[in-house]
Every structure is written in C-alpha cells, then in structure tokens.
Amino acid sequence: MTDISKLDLNLLVTLDTLLAERNVTHAARRLNLSQPAISTRLTRLRDLLGDPLLLPAQRGMIPTERALELQEPLHNALEGVRRVVAENSPFDPSTITATIAIAASDYVQYAILMPLLDVLRRDAPGIKVAWRTINTSMLDSQMARGDVSLALSTPETAPETLRMRKIYREEYVAIARCDHPAISAPLDLDSFCALDHVVVSPEGGGFRGPADDALAALGRKRNVALSAPGFLVVPEIVARSDMIALVPRRVAHGRSGQIQIFDPPMPVTGFDMALIWHDRTTTHPLYRWLRDQITALIADASGD
C-alpha cells in the first residue's frame, strides 16, 4: 500500500502535468522548473507508487495503465483544491506575475487584444502576453497542455470539448481610399461590382468571401484582384490603391484618416465571436478576471 504521507502536493501537481503533457520538457516549461527537477520528482513518484507511470517513447512518453487510472481522479482532486483556494483568496491583478498565451486571428489581435494590452499594462503590469495565431484544429490539445490560455474565434469553429462564451456580433463594412475617384456615398451596387477588390483568405490563395455569396443571390459578381492572408494589411492596401474591400467593422475602426467606410450595397451576413477556454481555467482567478476584462472591453466599445 502506498504511504500517502510521503506524497506532497508538489509531487501530485507534477504527476498531473506530466500526464497532461507526456513530455518532460513541456512539463518543465509549464511548471517553471528545470528538466532535472521534473525527472527527480518522477523518480520519487515511481518509487512511492510502485509503478513506472510514464515510459520513454519515440516522441515524449507513454503512460502506463496505472497512470491512466490515476489521471482523471487526480486532475479532478487538484482542481477541487485550486477551486477552494481561489474562492477564499483575494485576487489583486496588480500583484500577479504570469505569462499568458492568447490565440486569435490578426483581426481579433487588432480589434480586441490591443485594447486588452492597454488594460494589462495599467492594471496587471506583471503579466506577459504571447499572441498566437489561432489553429482551431489544434486548440483542444494546446489548451489541455497549457500552451494556449485563452482563444477568440467564431463559435462554430470552437472544439466541442472546450468552454465558450459569445461576446459580440460582427458586421461587415466596405472600405475605399478617402479620395477615391469612382465612389461617392452611399456606395451603390454597380460601383461595388465594377471596382477591383481585395479579399482575405487565411489559408492563402482564395478569391471568394462573404460578399460573393451575397452577390450571387442577386445574380451579380465582382472582380477580386488580390487575395491577402489577413485583415490587418487590407486597409493599408486600400488606402494606397483604387481597390476596395469588405472587412469586419472593427478592422476599419479608427482609420478614418486613411479610408472611407460604407455600408455594403447588399445584405452580407456577419458573424459571432466567442471567448474559448479549457475547463481547467474556469475557476482560476486570473483567467476569470481576463475573461471579464475582455467582455467589459467589448461592452464599452459597443456603447461608443
């Protein structure tokens, strides 16, 4: 029988992290420890539990059957401890030292994460932020490992295993350079179709977007002259050319000195944006505070 008096909380946290990461290097980075320290703790765990727990493999480590039996109840027990501590400890963001990774598209980084960074520099200067390009196909595993702390994406692309909160509805606007010779307000359908367009294709090389479906419903089409990989470069391209573009309204916000903003001359379906996170961070005071800050930023922007 295992002598649990020799199992301190640090050992259990290490085992929980190793079972999630299945890689000593990744576990060491997540726990802010050296690899030798993790290896030493794993040796102690093996001795105390009488099981190898994790076996070397070509890539990372493979858990034993005993380790797999322990994984879920151990994780749930540790989450319970974290929840109790969090609920009984005051949270002061100004005293927090942490590194968080937020995954989002370039558009969301501009529209939401830049304002969030201002809040963090003011209220939580000890927090370092890593912006990461979102990859929804890998998001579940990234969050399980702790490689991504929080993500923002459309609800329909969010993995079902993750938690989600819708935070706003986005709409599209048409943009053109300020002194464009062929455009006047309001933007009419004939002008919209006659001009060359920039379209965004995150995967690269696509020449269709939401406007094309809306035009097809009217029996019309446009000429897409340029496919760009992200939204942030589009206003600059439009401001320096006679091309126009359809972009999310938040991309155009604050650029009135460069571009004109018009309502599209036909109905174009917008999209929802959601906060996405892993269940293990639901009750954590820092991540709960971060989610609340983002939600408040959206509410403030909507009230402008």
mmCIF file of C-alpha atoms in Angstrom:
data_model
loop_
_atom_site.group_PDB
_atom_site.id
_atom_site.type_symbol
_atom_site.label_atom_id
_atom_site.label_comp_id
_atom_site.label_asym_id
_atom_site.label_seq_id
_atom_site.Cartn_x
_atom_site.Cartn_y
_atom_site.Cartn_z
ATOM 1 C CA MET A 1 0.000 0.000 0.000
ATOM 2 C CA THR A 2 1.247 3.465 -0.893
ATOM 3 C CA ASP A 3 2.312 5.656 2.034
ATOM 4 C CA ILE A 4 0.414 8.822 1.042
ATOM 5 C CA SER A 5 2.110 10.796 3.830
ATOM 6 C CA LYS A 6 5.152 10.948 1.531
ATOM 7 C CA LEU A 7 3.125 12.326 -1.406
ATOM 8 C CA ASP A 8 3.284 16.111 -1.120
ATOM 9 C CA LEU A 9 1.190 18.441 -3.261
ATOM 10 C CA ASN A 10 4.128 19.378 -5.499
ATOM 11 C CA LEU A 11 4.595 15.742 -6.489
ATOM 12 C CA LEU A 12 0.910 15.376 -7.325
ATOM 13 C CA VAL A 13 0.901 18.573 -9.391
ATOM 14 C CA THR A 14 3.961 17.321 -11.241
ATOM 15 C CA LEU A 15 2.287 13.995 -11.990
ATOM 16 C CA ASP A 16 -0.877 15.754 -13.185
ATOM 17 C CA THR A 17 1.203 17.945 -15.514
ATOM 18 C CA LEU A 18 3.299 15.043 -16.809
ATOM 19 C CA LEU A 19 0.170 13.037 -17.594
ATOM 20 C CA ALA A 20 -1.259 16.003 -19.496
ATOM 21 C CA GLU A 21 1.966 16.842 -21.355
ATOM 22 C CA ARG A 22 3.539 13.372 -21.646
ATOM 23 C CA ASN A 23 6.811 15.188 -22.200
ATOM 24 C CA VAL A 24 9.380 16.193 -19.546
ATOM 25 C CA THR A 25 10.476 19.319 -21.440
ATOM 26 C CA HIS A 26 6.931 20.601 -21.847
ATOM 27 C CA ALA A 27 6.070 19.804 -18.228
ATOM 28 C CA ALA A 28 9.170 21.626 -17.004
ATOM 29 C CA ARG A 29 8.257 24.710 -19.036
ATOM 30 C CA ARG A 30 4.676 24.685 -17.790
ATOM 31 C CA LEU A 31 5.739 24.334 -14.131
ATOM 32 C CA ASN A 32 8.663 26.762 -14.497
ATOM 33 C CA LEU A 33 11.109 24.086 -13.332
ATOM 34 C CA SER A 34 14.248 22.534 -14.796
ATOM 35 C CA GLN A 35 14.101 19.213 -16.619
ATOM 36 C CA PRO A 36 16.327 17.542 -13.983
ATOM 37 C CA ALA A 37 13.901 18.716 -11.273
ATOM 38 C CA ILE A 38 10.977 17.140 -13.132
ATOM 39 C CA SER A 39 12.940 13.917 -13.649
ATOM 40 C CA THR A 40 13.790 13.787 -9.930
ATOM 41 C CA ARG A 41 10.142 14.194 -8.992
ATOM 42 C CA LEU A 42 9.120 11.499 -11.470
ATOM 43 C CA THR A 43 11.651 9.111 -9.904
ATOM 44 C CA ARG A 44 10.171 9.785 -6.446
ATOM 45 C CA LEU A 45 6.646 9.237 -7.774
ATOM 46 C CA ARG A 46 7.675 5.930 -9.327
ATOM 47 C CA ASP A 47 9.185 4.764 -6.042
ATOM 48 C CA LEU A 48 6.213 5.857 -3.945
ATOM 49 C CA LEU A 49 3.548 4.467 -6.264
ATOM 50 C CA GLY A 50 5.433 1.335 -7.268
ATOM 51 C CA ASP A 51 4.842 1.881 -10.972
ATOM 52 C CA PRO A 52 6.891 3.327 -13.879
ATOM 53 C CA LEU A 53 3.943 5.694 -14.599
ATOM 54 C CA LEU A 54 5.439 7.070 -17.836
ATOM 55 C CA LEU A 55 7.640 5.146 -20.229
ATOM 56 C CA PRO A 56 10.046 6.664 -22.788
ATOM 57 C CA ALA A 57 8.739 6.672 -26.363
ATOM 58 C CA GLN A 58 9.935 7.939 -29.730
ATOM 59 C CA ARG A 59 8.047 11.161 -29.111
ATOM 60 C CA GLY A 60 7.520 12.066 -25.481
ATOM 61 C CA MET A 61 6.308 9.450 -23.011
ATOM 62 C CA ILE A 62 3.566 6.808 -22.819
ATOM 63 C CA PRO A 63 1.537 6.443 -19.583
ATOM 64 C CA THR A 64 1.170 3.031 -18.006
ATOM 65 C CA GLU A 65 -2.261 1.579 -17.225
ATOM 66 C CA ARG A 66 -1.808 2.619 -13.580
ATOM 67 C CA ALA A 67 -1.061 6.167 -14.671
ATOM 68 C CA LEU A 68 -4.148 6.273 -16.882
ATOM 69 C CA GLU A 69 -6.267 5.088 -13.943
ATOM 70 C CA LEU A 70 -4.872 7.927 -11.812
ATOM 71 C CA GLN A 71 -5.093 10.706 -14.407
ATOM 72 C CA GLU A 72 -8.746 11.780 -14.197
ATOM 73 C CA PRO A 73 -9.329 11.409 -10.417
ATOM 74 C CA LEU A 74 -6.008 13.127 -9.686
ATOM 75 C CA HIS A 75 -6.797 16.031 -12.006
ATOM 76 C CA ASN A 76 -10.282 16.438 -10.536
ATOM 77 C CA ALA A 77 -8.902 16.373 -6.995
ATOM 78 C CA LEU A 78 -6.320 19.047 -7.770
ATOM 79 C CA GLU A 79 -8.948 21.199 -9.474
ATOM 80 C CA GLY A 80 -11.012 20.944 -6.312
ATOM 81 C CA VAL A 81 -8.065 22.164 -4.237
ATOM 82 C CA ARG A 82 -7.456 25.040 -6.664
ATOM 83 C CA ARG A 83 -11.140 25.976 -6.512
ATOM 84 C CA VAL A 84 -11.185 26.079 -2.719
ATOM 85 C CA VAL A 85 -8.034 28.194 -2.578
ATOM 86 C CA ALA A 86 -9.279 30.553 -5.307
ATOM 87 C CA GLU A 87 -12.634 31.129 -3.629
ATOM 88 C CA ASN A 88 -11.008 32.021 -0.327
ATOM 89 C CA SER A 89 -8.131 34.164 -1.571
ATOM 90 C CA PRO A 90 -8.420 37.830 -2.572
ATOM 91 C CA PHE A 91 -7.363 38.492 -6.161
ATOM 92 C CA ASP A 92 -5.282 41.557 -6.920
ATOM 93 C CA PRO A 93 -4.182 41.688 -10.594
ATOM 94 C CA SER A 94 -1.522 44.296 -9.806
ATOM 95 C CA THR A 95 0.425 41.706 -7.793
ATOM 96 C CA ILE A 96 0.212 38.867 -10.332
ATOM 97 C CA THR A 97 3.281 37.625 -12.201
ATOM 98 C CA ALA A 98 2.356 35.320 -15.068
ATOM 99 C CA THR A 99 2.709 34.589 -18.775
ATOM 100 C CA ILE A 100 -0.471 34.026 -20.756
ATOM 101 C CA ALA A 101 -0.870 32.889 -24.356
ATOM 102 C CA ILE A 102 -3.906 34.110 -26.303
ATOM 103 C CA ALA A 103 -4.741 32.626 -29.700
ATOM 104 C CA ALA A 104 -6.659 34.704 -32.221
ATOM 105 C CA SER A 105 -6.674 35.891 -35.825
ATOM 106 C CA ASP A 106 -4.841 39.078 -36.779
ATOM 107 C CA TYR A 107 -8.192 40.886 -36.918
ATOM 108 C CA VAL A 108 -9.013 39.950 -33.307
ATOM 109 C CA GLN A 109 -5.500 40.842 -32.183
ATOM 110 C CA TYR A 110 -6.035 44.334 -33.572
ATOM 111 C CA ALA A 111 -9.647 44.800 -32.508
ATOM 112 C CA ILE A 112 -9.610 43.215 -29.047
ATOM 113 C CA LEU A 113 -6.162 42.228 -27.847
ATOM 114 C CA MET A 114 -4.582 45.633 -28.424
ATOM 115 C CA PRO A 115 -7.131 47.327 -26.107
ATOM 116 C CA LEU A 116 -6.706 44.432 -23.661
ATOM 117 C CA LEU A 117 -2.958 45.020 -23.622
ATOM 118 C CA ASP A 118 -3.575 48.630 -22.525
ATOM 119 C CA VAL A 119 -5.655 47.321 -19.611
ATOM 120 C CA LEU A 120 -2.977 44.822 -18.615
ATOM 121 C CA ARG A 121 -0.159 47.367 -18.718
ATOM 122 C CA ARG A 122 -2.214 49.596 -16.446
ATOM 123 C CA ASP A 123 -3.796 47.104 -14.034
ATOM 124 C CA ALA A 124 -1.601 43.995 -14.222
ATOM 125 C CA PRO A 125 1.920 45.038 -15.305
ATOM 126 C CA GLY A 126 3.399 41.718 -14.138
ATOM 127 C CA ILE A 127 1.564 39.785 -16.839
ATOM 128 C CA LYS A 128 3.424 38.938 -20.050
ATOM 129 C CA VAL A 129 1.289 38.212 -23.106
ATOM 130 C CA ALA A 130 2.089 35.940 -26.044
ATOM 131 C CA TRP A 131 -0.230 36.432 -29.017
ATOM 132 C CA ARG A 132 -0.527 33.302 -31.108
ATOM 133 C CA THR A 133 -2.150 32.728 -34.472
ATOM 134 C CA ILE A 134 -5.177 30.555 -33.851
ATOM 135 C CA ASN A 135 -5.306 27.000 -35.168
ATOM 136 C CA THR A 136 -8.725 25.630 -34.233
ATOM 137 C CA SER A 137 -7.816 22.071 -35.228
ATOM 138 C CA MET A 138 -5.100 22.039 -32.551
ATOM 139 C CA LEU A 139 -6.775 24.272 -29.980
ATOM 140 C CA ASP A 140 -8.099 21.492 -27.758
ATOM 141 C CA SER A 141 -4.681 19.880 -27.288
ATOM 142 C CA GLN A 142 -2.936 23.267 -26.981
ATOM 143 C CA MET A 143 -5.244 24.273 -24.152
ATOM 144 C CA ALA A 144 -5.005 20.890 -22.439
ATOM 145 C CA ARG A 145 -1.206 21.274 -22.390
ATOM 146 C CA GLY A 146 -1.372 24.900 -21.286
ATOM 147 C CA ASP A 147 0.265 26.165 -24.480
ATOM 148 C CA VAL A 148 -2.757 28.442 -25.040
ATOM 149 C CA SER A 149 -4.549 30.082 -22.127
ATOM 150 C CA LEU A 150 -7.443 31.718 -23.953
ATOM 151 C CA ALA A 151 -8.702 31.917 -27.531
ATOM 152 C CA LEU A 152 -11.101 34.028 -29.550
ATOM 153 C CA SER A 153 -12.816 32.599 -32.598
ATOM 154 C CA THR A 154 -16.197 32.017 -34.189
ATOM 155 C CA PRO A 155 -18.421 29.656 -32.155
ATOM 156 C CA GLU A 156 -18.846 27.170 -34.976
ATOM 157 C CA THR A 157 -15.079 26.574 -35.148
ATOM 158 C CA ALA A 158 -14.651 26.073 -31.392
ATOM 159 C CA PRO A 159 -13.942 22.457 -30.342
ATOM 160 C CA GLU A 160 -16.935 20.977 -28.502
ATOM 161 C CA THR A 161 -14.704 19.891 -25.608
ATOM 162 C CA LEU A 162 -13.881 23.500 -24.682
ATOM 163 C CA ARG A 163 -15.921 26.135 -22.883
ATOM 164 C CA MET A 164 -17.248 29.100 -24.833
ATOM 165 C CA ARG A 165 -18.919 32.466 -24.295
ATOM 166 C CA LYS A 166 -20.272 34.558 -27.170
ATOM 167 C CA ILE A 167 -19.096 38.128 -26.731
ATOM 168 C CA TYR A 168 -20.262 40.072 -29.779
ATOM 169 C CA ARG A 169 -21.783 40.052 -33.239
ATOM 170 C CA GLU A 170 -19.596 41.451 -36.013
ATOM 171 C CA GLU A 171 -20.802 43.038 -39.237
ATOM 172 C CA TYR A 172 -19.046 43.801 -42.490
ATOM 173 C CA VAL A 173 -18.387 47.224 -43.995
ATOM 174 C CA ALA A 174 -16.973 48.301 -47.350
ATOM 175 C CA ILE A 175 -13.832 50.432 -47.370
ATOM 176 C CA ALA A 176 -12.138 52.595 -50.027
ATOM 177 C CA ARG A 177 -9.420 55.249 -50.012
ATOM 178 C CA CYS A 178 -10.508 58.715 -48.941
ATOM 179 C CA ASP A 179 -10.131 60.402 -52.335
ATOM 180 C CA HIS A 180 -11.328 57.516 -54.489
ATOM 181 C CA PRO A 181 -12.461 58.988 -57.849
ATOM 182 C CA ALA A 182 -15.153 56.404 -58.584
ATOM 183 C CA ILE A 183 -17.002 56.273 -55.251
ATOM 184 C CA SER A 184 -19.477 58.510 -53.503
ATOM 185 C CA ALA A 185 -21.770 57.898 -50.547
ATOM 186 C CA PRO A 186 -23.877 55.866 -50.426
ATOM 187 C CA LEU A 187 -21.955 53.103 -52.188
ATOM 188 C CA ASP A 188 -24.153 51.642 -54.945
ATOM 189 C CA LEU A 189 -24.152 48.070 -56.208
ATOM 190 C CA ASP A 190 -22.919 48.897 -59.721
ATOM 191 C CA SER A 191 -19.847 50.729 -58.386
ATOM 192 C CA PHE A 192 -19.191 47.941 -55.895
ATOM 193 C CA CYS A 193 -19.209 45.295 -58.641
ATOM 194 C CA ALA A 194 -17.229 47.382 -61.147
ATOM 195 C CA LEU A 195 -14.213 48.030 -58.911
ATOM 196 C CA ASP A 196 -11.334 45.667 -58.143
ATOM 197 C CA HIS A 197 -11.476 44.035 -54.720
ATOM 198 C CA VAL A 198 -9.125 42.725 -52.033
ATOM 199 C CA VAL A 199 -10.317 39.555 -50.287
ATOM 200 C CA VAL A 200 -8.906 37.831 -47.200
ATOM 201 C CA SER A 201 -8.018 34.138 -47.395
ATOM 202 C CA PRO A 202 -6.400 32.930 -44.128
ATOM 203 C CA GLU A 203 -5.410 29.631 -45.756
ATOM 204 C CA GLY A 204 -3.904 31.526 -48.687
ATOM 205 C CA GLY A 205 -4.850 31.883 -52.321
ATOM 206 C CA GLY A 206 -8.635 32.025 -52.017
ATOM 207 C CA PHE A 207 -10.542 34.516 -54.140
ATOM 208 C CA ARG A 208 -14.010 34.282 -52.598
ATOM 209 C CA GLY A 209 -15.541 35.774 -49.467
ATOM 210 C CA PRO A 210 -18.910 36.555 -47.849
ATOM 211 C CA ALA A 211 -19.606 39.278 -50.427
ATOM 212 C CA ASP A 212 -19.534 36.755 -53.278
ATOM 213 C CA ASP A 213 -22.342 34.679 -51.792
ATOM 214 C CA ALA A 214 -24.408 37.825 -51.237
ATOM 215 C CA LEU A 215 -23.787 38.987 -54.818
ATOM 216 C CA ALA A 216 -24.584 35.555 -56.263
ATOM 217 C CA ALA A 217 -28.015 35.725 -54.602
ATOM 218 C CA LEU A 218 -28.606 38.891 -56.632
ATOM 219 C CA GLY A 219 -27.223 37.448 -59.861
ATOM 220 C CA ARG A 220 -24.141 39.677 -59.655
ATOM 221 C CA LYS A 221 -20.413 39.154 -59.188
ATOM 222 C CA ARG A 222 -17.279 41.189 -58.525
ATOM 223 C CA ASN A 223 -13.661 41.078 -59.627
ATOM 224 C CA VAL A 224 -11.241 40.039 -56.876
ATOM 225 C CA ALA A 225 -7.799 41.293 -57.870
ATOM 226 C CA LEU A 226 -5.858 40.425 -54.709
ATOM 227 C CA SER A 227 -6.016 37.687 -52.078
ATOM 228 C CA ALA A 228 -4.393 38.636 -48.750
ATOM 229 C CA PRO A 229 -3.616 36.272 -45.834
ATOM 230 C CA GLY A 230 -5.026 38.556 -43.108
ATOM 231 C CA PHE A 231 -7.236 41.570 -42.491
ATOM 232 C CA LEU A 232 -4.727 43.986 -40.980
ATOM 233 C CA VAL A 233 -2.895 44.691 -44.225
ATOM 234 C CA VAL A 234 -6.126 45.310 -46.166
ATOM 235 C CA PRO A 235 -6.850 48.910 -45.043
ATOM 236 C CA GLU A 236 -3.280 49.876 -45.983
ATOM 237 C CA ILE A 237 -3.640 48.266 -49.418
ATOM 238 C CA VAL A 238 -6.965 50.008 -49.986
ATOM 239 C CA ALA A 239 -5.604 53.354 -48.815
ATOM 240 C CA ARG A 240 -2.797 53.138 -51.412
ATOM 241 C CA SER A 241 -4.842 51.954 -54.404
ATOM 242 C CA ASP A 242 -8.173 52.131 -56.196
ATOM 243 C CA MET A 243 -9.164 48.699 -54.890
ATOM 244 C CA ILE A 244 -11.931 48.333 -52.326
ATOM 245 C CA ALA A 245 -12.636 45.632 -49.737
ATOM 246 C CA LEU A 246 -15.245 44.195 -47.429
ATOM 247 C CA VAL A 247 -13.893 43.882 -43.875
ATOM 248 C CA PRO A 248 -15.217 43.437 -40.321
ATOM 249 C CA ARG A 249 -16.242 46.814 -38.911
ATOM 250 C CA ARG A 250 -13.683 46.594 -36.090
ATOM 251 C CA VAL A 251 -10.861 46.389 -38.642
ATOM 252 C CA ALA A 252 -11.933 49.739 -40.108
ATOM 253 C CA HIS A 253 -12.439 51.417 -36.730
ATOM 254 C CA GLY A 254 -10.012 54.260 -36.022
ATOM 255 C CA ARG A 255 -8.753 54.548 -39.618
ATOM 256 C CA SER A 256 -10.880 57.468 -40.809
ATOM 257 C CA GLY A 257 -7.767 59.382 -41.866
ATOM 258 C CA GLN A 258 -6.873 56.654 -44.364
ATOM 259 C CA ILE A 259 -10.130 55.219 -45.649
ATOM 260 C CA GLN A 260 -13.815 55.813 -46.233
ATOM 261 C CA ILE A 261 -16.277 53.408 -44.645
ATOM 262 C CA PHE A 262 -19.566 52.459 -46.318
ATOM 263 C CA ASP A 263 -22.448 50.137 -45.644
ATOM 264 C CA PRO A 264 -22.352 47.309 -48.211
ATOM 265 C CA PRO A 265 -24.812 47.863 -51.083
ATOM 266 C CA MET A 266 -26.349 44.434 -50.419
ATOM 267 C CA PRO A 267 -27.056 42.390 -47.256
ATOM 268 C CA VAL A 268 -23.964 40.488 -46.083
ATOM 269 C CA THR A 269 -24.217 38.044 -43.198
ATOM 270 C CA GLY A 270 -21.947 38.889 -40.283
ATOM 271 C CA PHE A 271 -20.555 36.501 -37.686
ATOM 272 C CA ASP A 272 -20.378 35.904 -33.939
ATOM 273 C CA MET A 273 -17.166 35.986 -31.945
ATOM 274 C CA ALA A 274 -16.619 33.927 -28.798
ATOM 275 C CA LEU A 275 -14.192 33.532 -25.935
ATOM 276 C CA ILE A 276 -12.906 29.965 -25.685
ATOM 277 C CA TRP A 277 -11.112 28.345 -22.758
ATOM 278 C CA HIS A 278 -10.342 24.984 -21.156
ATOM 279 C CA ASP A 279 -12.336 23.750 -18.182
ATOM 280 C CA ARG A 280 -9.199 23.683 -16.043
ATOM 281 C CA THR A 281 -9.026 27.504 -16.087
ATOM 282 C CA THR A 282 -12.733 28.134 -15.457
ATOM 283 C CA THR A 283 -12.384 28.951 -11.758
ATOM 284 C CA HIS A 284 -8.821 30.259 -11.807
ATOM 285 C CA PRO A 285 -8.954 33.897 -10.578
ATOM 286 C CA LEU A 286 -6.509 35.233 -13.184
ATOM 287 C CA TYR A 287 -8.256 33.696 -16.179
ATOM 288 C CA ARG A 288 -11.693 34.555 -14.846
ATOM 289 C CA TRP A 289 -10.507 38.157 -14.485
ATOM 290 C CA LEU A 290 -9.094 38.135 -18.027
ATOM 291 C CA ARG A 291 -12.375 36.884 -19.479
ATOM 292 C CA ASP A 292 -14.245 39.575 -17.584
ATOM 293 C CA GLN A 293 -11.855 42.275 -18.843
ATOM 294 C CA ILE A 294 -12.374 41.241 -22.466
ATOM 295 C CA THR A 295 -16.146 41.143 -22.025
ATOM 296 C CA ALA A 296 -16.061 44.621 -20.451
ATOM 297 C CA LEU A 297 -13.934 45.985 -23.315
ATOM 298 C CA ILE A 298 -16.487 44.718 -25.821
ATOM 299 C CA ALA A 299 -19.336 46.254 -23.859
ATOM 300 C CA ASP A 300 -17.523 49.613 -23.685
ATOM 301 C CA ALA A 301 -16.782 49.567 -27.422
ATOM 302 C CA SER A 302 -20.409 48.721 -28.217
ATOM 303 C CA GLY A 303 -21.525 51.716 -26.208
ATOM 304 C CA ASP A 304 -19.320 54.167 -28.134
#
